[in-house]
mmCIF file with all atom_site columns, C-alpha atoms in Angstrom:
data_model
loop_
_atom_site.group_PDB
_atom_site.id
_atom_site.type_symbol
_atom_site.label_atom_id
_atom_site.label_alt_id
_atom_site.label_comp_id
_atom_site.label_asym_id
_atom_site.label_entity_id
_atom_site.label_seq_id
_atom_site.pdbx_PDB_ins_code
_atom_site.Cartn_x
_atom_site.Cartn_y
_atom_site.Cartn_z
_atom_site.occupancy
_atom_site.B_iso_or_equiv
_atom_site.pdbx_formal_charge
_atom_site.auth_seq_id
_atom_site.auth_comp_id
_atom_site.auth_asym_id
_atom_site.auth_atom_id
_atom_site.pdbx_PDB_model_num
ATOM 1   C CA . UNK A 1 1   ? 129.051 83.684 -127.500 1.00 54.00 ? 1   UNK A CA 1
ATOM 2   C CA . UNK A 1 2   ? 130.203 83.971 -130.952 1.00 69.00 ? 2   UNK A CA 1
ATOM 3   C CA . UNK A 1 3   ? 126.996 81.675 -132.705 1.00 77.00 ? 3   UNK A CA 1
ATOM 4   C CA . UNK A 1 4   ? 129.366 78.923 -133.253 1.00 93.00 ? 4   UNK A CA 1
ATOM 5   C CA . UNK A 1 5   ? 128.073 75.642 -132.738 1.00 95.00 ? 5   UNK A CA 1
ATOM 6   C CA . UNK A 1 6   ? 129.403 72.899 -130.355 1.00 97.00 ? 6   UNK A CA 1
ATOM 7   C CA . UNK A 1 7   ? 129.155 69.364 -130.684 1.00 97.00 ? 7   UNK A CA 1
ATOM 8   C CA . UNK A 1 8   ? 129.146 65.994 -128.427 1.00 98.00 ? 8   UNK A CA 1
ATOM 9   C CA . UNK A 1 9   ? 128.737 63.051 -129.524 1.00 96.00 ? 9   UNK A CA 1
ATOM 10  C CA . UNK A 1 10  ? 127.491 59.642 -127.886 1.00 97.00 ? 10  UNK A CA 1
ATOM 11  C CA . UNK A 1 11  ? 127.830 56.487 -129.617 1.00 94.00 ? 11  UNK A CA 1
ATOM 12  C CA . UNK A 1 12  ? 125.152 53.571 -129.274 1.00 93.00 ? 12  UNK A CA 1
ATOM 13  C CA . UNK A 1 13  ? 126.624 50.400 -129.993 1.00 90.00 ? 13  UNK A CA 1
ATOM 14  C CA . UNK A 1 14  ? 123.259 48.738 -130.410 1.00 90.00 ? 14  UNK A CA 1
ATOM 15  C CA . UNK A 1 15  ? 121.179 47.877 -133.804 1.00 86.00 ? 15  UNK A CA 1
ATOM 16  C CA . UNK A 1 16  ? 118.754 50.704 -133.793 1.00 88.00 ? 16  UNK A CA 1
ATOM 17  C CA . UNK A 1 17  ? 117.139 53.187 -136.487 1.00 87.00 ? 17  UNK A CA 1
ATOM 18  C CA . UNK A 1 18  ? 117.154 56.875 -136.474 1.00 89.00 ? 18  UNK A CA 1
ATOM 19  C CA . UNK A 1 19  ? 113.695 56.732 -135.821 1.00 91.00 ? 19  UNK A CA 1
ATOM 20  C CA . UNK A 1 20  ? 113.530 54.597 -132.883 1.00 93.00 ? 20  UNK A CA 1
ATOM 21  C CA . UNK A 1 21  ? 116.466 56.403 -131.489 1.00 94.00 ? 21  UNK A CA 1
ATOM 22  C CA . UNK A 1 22  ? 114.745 59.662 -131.746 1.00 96.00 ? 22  UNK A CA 1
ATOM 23  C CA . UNK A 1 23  ? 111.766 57.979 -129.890 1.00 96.00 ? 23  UNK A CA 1
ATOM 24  C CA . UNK A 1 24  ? 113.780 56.495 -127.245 1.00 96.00 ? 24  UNK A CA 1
ATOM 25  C CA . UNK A 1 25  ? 115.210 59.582 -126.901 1.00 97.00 ? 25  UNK A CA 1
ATOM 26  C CA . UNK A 1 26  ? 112.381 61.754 -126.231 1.00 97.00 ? 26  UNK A CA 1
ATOM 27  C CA . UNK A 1 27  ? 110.398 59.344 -124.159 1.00 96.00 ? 27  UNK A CA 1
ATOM 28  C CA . UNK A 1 28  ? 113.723 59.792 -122.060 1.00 95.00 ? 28  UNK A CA 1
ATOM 29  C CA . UNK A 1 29  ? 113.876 63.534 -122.172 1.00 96.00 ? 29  UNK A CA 1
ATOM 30  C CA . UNK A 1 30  ? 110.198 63.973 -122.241 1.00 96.00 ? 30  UNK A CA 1
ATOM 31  C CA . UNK A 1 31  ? 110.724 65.990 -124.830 1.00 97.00 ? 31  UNK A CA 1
ATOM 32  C CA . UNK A 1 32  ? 108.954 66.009 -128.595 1.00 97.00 ? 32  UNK A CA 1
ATOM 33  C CA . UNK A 1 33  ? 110.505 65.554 -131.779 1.00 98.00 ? 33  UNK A CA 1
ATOM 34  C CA . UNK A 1 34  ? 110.828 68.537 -133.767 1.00 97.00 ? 34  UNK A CA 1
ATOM 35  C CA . UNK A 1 35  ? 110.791 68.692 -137.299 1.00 96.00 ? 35  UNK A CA 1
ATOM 36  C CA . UNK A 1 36  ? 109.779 64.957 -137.082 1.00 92.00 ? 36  UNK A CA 1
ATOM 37  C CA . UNK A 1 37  ? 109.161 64.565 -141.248 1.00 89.00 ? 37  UNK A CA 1
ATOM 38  C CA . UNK A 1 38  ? 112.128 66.327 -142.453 1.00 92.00 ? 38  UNK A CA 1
ATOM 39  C CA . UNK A 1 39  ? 115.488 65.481 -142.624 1.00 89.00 ? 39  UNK A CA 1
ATOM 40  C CA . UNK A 1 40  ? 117.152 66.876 -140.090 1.00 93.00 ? 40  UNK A CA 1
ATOM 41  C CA . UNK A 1 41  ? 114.732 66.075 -136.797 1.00 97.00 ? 41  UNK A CA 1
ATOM 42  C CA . UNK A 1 42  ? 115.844 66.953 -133.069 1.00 98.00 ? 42  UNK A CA 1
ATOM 43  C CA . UNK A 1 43  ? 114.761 67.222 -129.675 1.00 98.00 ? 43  UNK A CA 1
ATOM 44  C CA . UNK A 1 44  ? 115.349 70.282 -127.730 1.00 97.00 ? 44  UNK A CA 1
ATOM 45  C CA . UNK A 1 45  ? 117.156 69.568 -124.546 1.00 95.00 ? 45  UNK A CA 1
ATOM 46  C CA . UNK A 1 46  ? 116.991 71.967 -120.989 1.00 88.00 ? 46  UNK A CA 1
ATOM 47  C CA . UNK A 1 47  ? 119.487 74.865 -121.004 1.00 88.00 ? 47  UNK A CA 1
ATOM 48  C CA . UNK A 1 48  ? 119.307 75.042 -125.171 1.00 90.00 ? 48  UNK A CA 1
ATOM 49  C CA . UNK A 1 49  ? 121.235 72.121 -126.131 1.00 96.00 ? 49  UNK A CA 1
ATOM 50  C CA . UNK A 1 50  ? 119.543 69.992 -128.743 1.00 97.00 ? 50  UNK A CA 1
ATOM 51  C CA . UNK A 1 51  ? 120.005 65.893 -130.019 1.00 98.00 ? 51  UNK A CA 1
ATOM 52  C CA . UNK A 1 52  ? 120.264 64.940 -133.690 1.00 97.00 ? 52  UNK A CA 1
ATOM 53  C CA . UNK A 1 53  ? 120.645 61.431 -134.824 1.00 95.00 ? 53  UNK A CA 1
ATOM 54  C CA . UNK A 1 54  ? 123.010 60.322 -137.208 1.00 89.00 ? 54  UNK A CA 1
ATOM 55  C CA . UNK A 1 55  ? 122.706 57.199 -139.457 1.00 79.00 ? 55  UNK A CA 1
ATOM 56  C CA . UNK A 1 56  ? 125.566 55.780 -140.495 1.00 70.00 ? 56  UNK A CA 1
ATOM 57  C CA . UNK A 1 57  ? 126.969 55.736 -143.994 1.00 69.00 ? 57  UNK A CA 1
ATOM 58  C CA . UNK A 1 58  ? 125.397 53.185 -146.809 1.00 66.00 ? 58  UNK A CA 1
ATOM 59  C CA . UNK A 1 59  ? 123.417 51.203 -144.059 1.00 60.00 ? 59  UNK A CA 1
ATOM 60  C CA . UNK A 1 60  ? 125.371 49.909 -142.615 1.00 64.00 ? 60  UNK A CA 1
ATOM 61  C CA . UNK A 1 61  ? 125.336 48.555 -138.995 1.00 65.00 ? 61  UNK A CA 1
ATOM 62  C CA . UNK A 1 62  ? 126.168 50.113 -135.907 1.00 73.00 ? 62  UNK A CA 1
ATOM 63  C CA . UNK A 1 63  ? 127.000 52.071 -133.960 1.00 84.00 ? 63  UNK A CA 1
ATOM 64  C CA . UNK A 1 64  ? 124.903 55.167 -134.374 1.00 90.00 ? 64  UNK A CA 1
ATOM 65  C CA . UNK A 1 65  ? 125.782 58.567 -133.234 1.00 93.00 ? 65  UNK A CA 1
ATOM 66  C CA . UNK A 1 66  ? 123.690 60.983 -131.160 1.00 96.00 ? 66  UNK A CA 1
ATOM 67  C CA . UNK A 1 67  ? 124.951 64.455 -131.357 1.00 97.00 ? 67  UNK A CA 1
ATOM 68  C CA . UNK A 1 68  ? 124.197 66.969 -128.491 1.00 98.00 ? 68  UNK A CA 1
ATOM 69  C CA . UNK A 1 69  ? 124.497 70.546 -130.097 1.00 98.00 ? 69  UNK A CA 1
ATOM 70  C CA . UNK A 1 70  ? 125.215 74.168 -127.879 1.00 97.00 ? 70  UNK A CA 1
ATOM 71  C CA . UNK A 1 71  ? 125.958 77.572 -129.300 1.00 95.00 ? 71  UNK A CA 1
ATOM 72  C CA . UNK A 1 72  ? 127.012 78.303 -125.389 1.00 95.00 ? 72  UNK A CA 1
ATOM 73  C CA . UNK A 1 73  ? 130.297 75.756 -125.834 1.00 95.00 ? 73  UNK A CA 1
ATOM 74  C CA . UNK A 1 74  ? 131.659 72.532 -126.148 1.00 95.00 ? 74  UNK A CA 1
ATOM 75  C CA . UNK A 1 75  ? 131.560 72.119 -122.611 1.00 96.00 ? 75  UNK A CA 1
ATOM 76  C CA . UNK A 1 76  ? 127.764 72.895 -122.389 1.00 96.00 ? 76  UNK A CA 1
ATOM 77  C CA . UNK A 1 77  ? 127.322 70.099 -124.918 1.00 97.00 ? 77  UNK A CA 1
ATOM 78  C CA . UNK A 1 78  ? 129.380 67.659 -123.636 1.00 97.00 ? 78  UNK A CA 1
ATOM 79  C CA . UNK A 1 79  ? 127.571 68.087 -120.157 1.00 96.00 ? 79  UNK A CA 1
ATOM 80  C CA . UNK A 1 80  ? 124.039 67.339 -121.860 1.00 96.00 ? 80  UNK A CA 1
ATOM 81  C CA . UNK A 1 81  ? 125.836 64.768 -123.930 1.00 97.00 ? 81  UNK A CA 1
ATOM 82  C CA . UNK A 1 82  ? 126.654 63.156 -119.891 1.00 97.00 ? 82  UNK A CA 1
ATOM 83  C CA . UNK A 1 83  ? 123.063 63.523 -118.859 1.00 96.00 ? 83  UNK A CA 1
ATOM 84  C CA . UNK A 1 84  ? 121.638 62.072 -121.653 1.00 97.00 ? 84  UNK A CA 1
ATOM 85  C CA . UNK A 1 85  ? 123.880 59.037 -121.620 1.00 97.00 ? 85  UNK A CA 1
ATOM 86  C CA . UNK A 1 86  ? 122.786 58.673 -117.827 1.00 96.00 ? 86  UNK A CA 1
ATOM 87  C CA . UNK A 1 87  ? 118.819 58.657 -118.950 1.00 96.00 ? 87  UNK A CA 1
ATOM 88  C CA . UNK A 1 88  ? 119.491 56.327 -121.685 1.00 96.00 ? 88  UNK A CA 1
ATOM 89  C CA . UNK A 1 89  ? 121.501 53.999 -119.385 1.00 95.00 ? 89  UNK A CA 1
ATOM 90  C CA . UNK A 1 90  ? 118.652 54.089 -116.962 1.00 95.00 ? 90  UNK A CA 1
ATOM 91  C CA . UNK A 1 91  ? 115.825 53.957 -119.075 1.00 94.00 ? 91  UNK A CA 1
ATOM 92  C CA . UNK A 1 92  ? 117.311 51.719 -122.051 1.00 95.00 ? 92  UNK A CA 1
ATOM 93  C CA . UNK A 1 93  ? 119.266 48.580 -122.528 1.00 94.00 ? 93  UNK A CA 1
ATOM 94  C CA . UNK A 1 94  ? 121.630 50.428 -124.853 1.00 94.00 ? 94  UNK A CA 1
ATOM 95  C CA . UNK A 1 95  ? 125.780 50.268 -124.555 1.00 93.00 ? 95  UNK A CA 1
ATOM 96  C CA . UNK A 1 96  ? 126.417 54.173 -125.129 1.00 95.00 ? 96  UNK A CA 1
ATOM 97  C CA . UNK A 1 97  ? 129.605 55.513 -124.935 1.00 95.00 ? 97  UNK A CA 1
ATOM 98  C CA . UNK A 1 98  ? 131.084 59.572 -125.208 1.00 97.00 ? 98  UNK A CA 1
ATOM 99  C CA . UNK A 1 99  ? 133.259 60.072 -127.996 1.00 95.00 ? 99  UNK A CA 1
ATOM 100 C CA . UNK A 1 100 ? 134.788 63.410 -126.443 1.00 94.00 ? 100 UNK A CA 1
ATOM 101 C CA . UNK A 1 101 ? 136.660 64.847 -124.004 1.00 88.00 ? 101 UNK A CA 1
ATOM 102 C CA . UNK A 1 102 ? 135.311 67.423 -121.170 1.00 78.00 ? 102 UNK A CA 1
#
């Protein structure tokens, strides 16, 4: 691959902070937080992919976006983008929708 790196992004449509999305999200992955204190925490995904969290701008309210990073291609993100939205829609009362195209 050429170390580029690909992004898919979920939106959550429900009033949540970074923090308890990054929870929710590794309780659902079973999967730690990394880099936990800083500002740029993530959770490693199987197959290399890894979540960020993204506030939005000035506080203000929803939604909030959950990006699902590859270096192996948009189309390796976008499918661990699909099976995280399928955890969180099992495990969570969350409305999360894709904001891409596979």
């Amino acid at each position: 691959m050429d170390g580029r790196e690909y992004c898919a992004t979920l939106i959550v449509r429900n009033a949540v902070t970074k923090v308890e999305a990054l929870a929710v999200i590794a309780l659902a992955v079973d999967r730690p937080v990394t880099d936990a204190r800083t500002a740029r925490p993530y959770i490693e995904l199987d197959g290399g992919a890894r979540v960020e969290v993204e506030i939005p701008k000035f506080g203000e309210p929803p939604p909030l976006a959950i990006d699902v990073y590859s270096t192996l291609g948009h189309e390796h993100a976008a499918l661990g983008a699909l099976s995280l939205l399928q955890r969180l829609e099992e495990q969570t009362s969350w409305t999360v929708k894709p904001d891409f195209v596979l």
